[in-house]
GROMACS .gro file of C-alpha atoms in nm:
model
  160
    1UNK     CA    1  -1.813   0.816  -1.605
    2UNK     CA    2  -1.901   0.868  -1.236
    3UNK     CA    3  -1.651   1.096  -1.060
    4UNK     CA    4  -1.455   0.915  -0.783
    5UNK     CA    5  -1.521   1.041  -0.436
    6UNK     CA    6  -1.210   1.210  -0.286
    7UNK     CA    7  -1.099   1.200   0.073
    8UNK     CA    8  -0.808   1.454   0.062
    9UNK     CA    9  -0.936   1.645   0.359
   10UNK     CA   10  -1.093   1.366   0.555
   11UNK     CA   11  -0.971   1.345   0.918
   12UNK     CA   12  -0.954   0.965   0.900
   13UNK     CA   13  -0.604   0.822   0.813
   14UNK     CA   14  -0.774   0.505   0.654
   15UNK     CA   15  -0.982   0.734   0.424
   16UNK     CA   16  -0.680   0.924   0.315
   17UNK     CA   17  -0.488   0.611   0.255
   18UNK     CA   18  -0.768   0.477   0.042
   19UNK     CA   19  -0.763   0.813  -0.141
   20UNK     CA   20  -0.393   0.757  -0.226
   21UNK     CA   21  -0.370   0.392  -0.292
   22UNK     CA   22  -0.714   0.236  -0.237
   23UNK     CA   23  -0.814   0.100  -0.570
   24UNK     CA   24  -0.705  -0.254  -0.665
   25UNK     CA   25  -0.487  -0.145  -0.962
   26UNK     CA   26  -0.280   0.096  -0.745
   27UNK     CA   27  -0.227  -0.170  -0.476
   28UNK     CA   28  -0.118  -0.423  -0.743
   29UNK     CA   29   0.121  -0.167  -0.902
   30UNK     CA   30   0.279  -0.106  -0.557
   31UNK     CA   31   0.298  -0.489  -0.508
   32UNK     CA   32   0.467  -0.521  -0.840
   33UNK     CA   33   0.709  -0.248  -0.764
   34UNK     CA   34   0.807  -0.440  -0.443
   35UNK     CA   35   0.865  -0.744  -0.671
   36UNK     CA   36   1.101  -0.552  -0.896
   37UNK     CA   37   0.883  -0.398  -1.172
   38UNK     CA   38   1.006  -0.062  -1.279
   39UNK     CA   39   0.897   0.012  -1.631
   40UNK     CA   40   0.553   0.080  -1.776
   41UNK     CA   41   0.570  -0.229  -1.997
   42UNK     CA   42   0.658  -0.454  -1.698
   43UNK     CA   43   0.362  -0.333  -1.503
   44UNK     CA   44   0.139  -0.381  -1.808
   45UNK     CA   45   0.253  -0.733  -1.879
   46UNK     CA   46   0.222  -0.840  -1.515
   47UNK     CA   47  -0.115  -0.693  -1.455
   48UNK     CA   48  -0.279  -0.703  -1.798
   49UNK     CA   49  -0.407  -0.358  -1.744
   50UNK     CA   50  -0.518  -0.117  -2.027
   51UNK     CA   51  -0.247   0.139  -2.095
   52UNK     CA   52  -0.462   0.443  -2.017
   53UNK     CA   53  -0.568   0.299  -1.673
   54UNK     CA   54  -0.198   0.216  -1.595
   55UNK     CA   55  -0.084   0.564  -1.697
   56UNK     CA   56  -0.349   0.726  -1.480
   57UNK     CA   57  -0.266   0.504  -1.176
   58UNK     CA   58   0.106   0.566  -1.206
   59UNK     CA   59   0.045   0.942  -1.227
   60UNK     CA   60  -0.177   0.923  -0.915
   61UNK     CA   61   0.087   0.721  -0.736
   62UNK     CA   62   0.352   0.979  -0.828
   63UNK     CA   63   0.119   1.267  -0.720
   64UNK     CA   64   0.069   1.083  -0.384
   65UNK     CA   65   0.447   1.057  -0.343
   66UNK     CA   66   0.430   0.667  -0.345
   67UNK     CA   67   0.628   0.629  -0.670
   68UNK     CA   68   0.893   0.847  -0.829
   69UNK     CA   69   0.916   0.841  -1.208
   70UNK     CA   70   1.260   0.914  -1.359
   71UNK     CA   71   1.443   0.872  -1.681
   72UNK     CA   72   1.569   0.529  -1.749
   73UNK     CA   73   1.937   0.485  -1.648
   74UNK     CA   74   2.014   0.333  -1.991
   75UNK     CA   75   1.937   0.668  -2.156
   76UNK     CA   76   1.622   0.529  -2.333
   77UNK     CA   77   1.308   0.734  -2.389
   78UNK     CA   78   1.109   0.539  -2.121
   79UNK     CA   79   1.076   0.620  -1.751
   80UNK     CA   80   1.134   0.395  -1.457
   81UNK     CA   81   0.899   0.403  -1.155
   82UNK     CA   82   1.074   0.360  -0.822
   83UNK     CA   83   0.914   0.328  -0.472
   84UNK     CA   84   0.985   0.640  -0.256
   85UNK     CA   85   1.030   0.614   0.118
   86UNK     CA   86   0.662   0.678   0.147
   87UNK     CA   87   0.591   0.392  -0.097
   88UNK     CA   88   0.841   0.155   0.084
   89UNK     CA   89   0.646   0.230   0.408
   90UNK     CA   90   0.354   0.037   0.247
   91UNK     CA   91   0.553  -0.286   0.273
   92UNK     CA   92   0.376  -0.396   0.598
   93UNK     CA   93   0.046  -0.324   0.433
   94UNK     CA   94   0.120  -0.534   0.127
   95UNK     CA   95   0.252  -0.817   0.349
   96UNK     CA   96  -0.059  -0.812   0.563
   97UNK     CA   97  -0.294  -0.811   0.258
   98UNK     CA   98  -0.078  -1.100   0.112
   99UNK     CA   99  -0.100  -1.304   0.436
  100UNK     CA  100  -0.465  -1.242   0.480
  101UNK     CA  101  -0.525  -1.360   0.128
  102UNK     CA  102  -0.314  -1.666   0.172
  103UNK     CA  103  -0.524  -1.763   0.472
  104UNK     CA  104  -0.867  -1.650   0.364
  105UNK     CA  105  -0.878  -1.667  -0.014
  106UNK     CA  106  -0.755  -2.011  -0.103
  107UNK     CA  107  -0.866  -2.362  -0.044
  108UNK     CA  108  -0.625  -2.615   0.110
  109UNK     CA  109  -0.380  -2.733  -0.172
  110UNK     CA  110  -0.475  -2.455  -0.416
  111UNK     CA  111  -0.177  -2.307  -0.603
  112UNK     CA  112  -0.078  -1.958  -0.498
  113UNK     CA  113   0.239  -1.744  -0.440
  114UNK     CA  114   0.416  -1.704  -0.107
  115UNK     CA  115   0.645  -1.436   0.018
  116UNK     CA  116   0.975  -1.578   0.147
  117UNK     CA  117   1.269  -1.433   0.337
  118UNK     CA  118   1.538  -1.412   0.068
  119UNK     CA  119   1.806  -1.505   0.322
  120UNK     CA  120   1.640  -1.813   0.473
  121UNK     CA  121   1.392  -1.915   0.204
  122UNK     CA  122   1.125  -1.942   0.463
  123UNK     CA  123   0.780  -1.777   0.485
  124UNK     CA  124   0.758  -1.460   0.702
  125UNK     CA  125   0.608  -1.469   1.042
  126UNK     CA  126   0.237  -1.348   1.028
  127UNK     CA  127   0.198  -0.974   1.069
  128UNK     CA  128   0.084  -0.913   1.431
  129UNK     CA  129  -0.048  -0.595   1.583
  130UNK     CA  130   0.117  -0.517   1.914
  131UNK     CA  131   0.075  -0.261   2.189
  132UNK     CA  132   0.375  -0.050   2.282
  133UNK     CA  133   0.458  -0.298   2.562
  134UNK     CA  134   0.460  -0.583   2.309
  135UNK     CA  135   0.134  -0.754   2.392
  136UNK     CA  136  -0.102  -0.869   2.110
  137UNK     CA  137  -0.382  -0.627   2.040
  138UNK     CA  138  -0.721  -0.732   1.899
  139UNK     CA  139  -0.975  -0.495   1.751
  140UNK     CA  140  -1.180  -0.479   2.079
  141UNK     CA  141  -0.865  -0.366   2.257
  142UNK     CA  142  -0.839  -0.034   2.053
  143UNK     CA  143  -1.024   0.295   2.047
  144UNK     CA  144  -0.995   0.579   1.795
  145UNK     CA  145  -0.884   0.913   1.928
  146UNK     CA  146  -0.959   1.231   1.734
  147UNK     CA  147  -0.624   1.404   1.747
  148UNK     CA  148  -0.749   1.761   1.669
  149UNK     CA  149  -1.002   1.743   1.951
  150UNK     CA  150  -0.734   1.610   2.186
  151UNK     CA  151  -0.497   1.901   2.086
  152UNK     CA  152  -0.780   2.160   2.157
  153UNK     CA  153  -0.832   2.006   2.504
  154UNK     CA  154  -0.468   2.043   2.587
  155UNK     CA  155  -0.478   2.398   2.471
  156UNK     CA  156  -0.773   2.476   2.711
  157UNK     CA  157  -1.042   2.463   2.435
  158UNK     CA  158  -0.885   2.728   2.218
  159UNK     CA  159  -0.975   2.710   1.848
  160UNK     CA  160  -0.720   2.779   1.583
   0.00000   0.00000   0.00000
């Protein structure tokens, strides 16, 4: 088996995110956790994933602080996996992936699922990226700033 490339020390936030939750099984586990799955068997039934792969992904998500495993409240021998605050912060990512998929991956009239507002029963407004002043931002409107370099400039070029 080929070793997976790790991005633990990469200065790019996207690379570190992919390191923590970037394989499809992990994203689908997080999706299912948002949909209410808590137990190993629930994830396995929903995903059709092999037990060893599921166990490894759950462990990785726990190590990344995305899920928290704890004893089941009914006193059984199984564990329940709950989204942490860090995991819940992935909600906009999952919604954006879902909305992109609804728009780009289905033909008109093809069956698929939709995410609805529980209170109104209506679909959510599309995720939109906005500047601090509220105007829409497109990819060409952005630039990546290297934070460490910026900090050094403010410190007068000092290295630390």
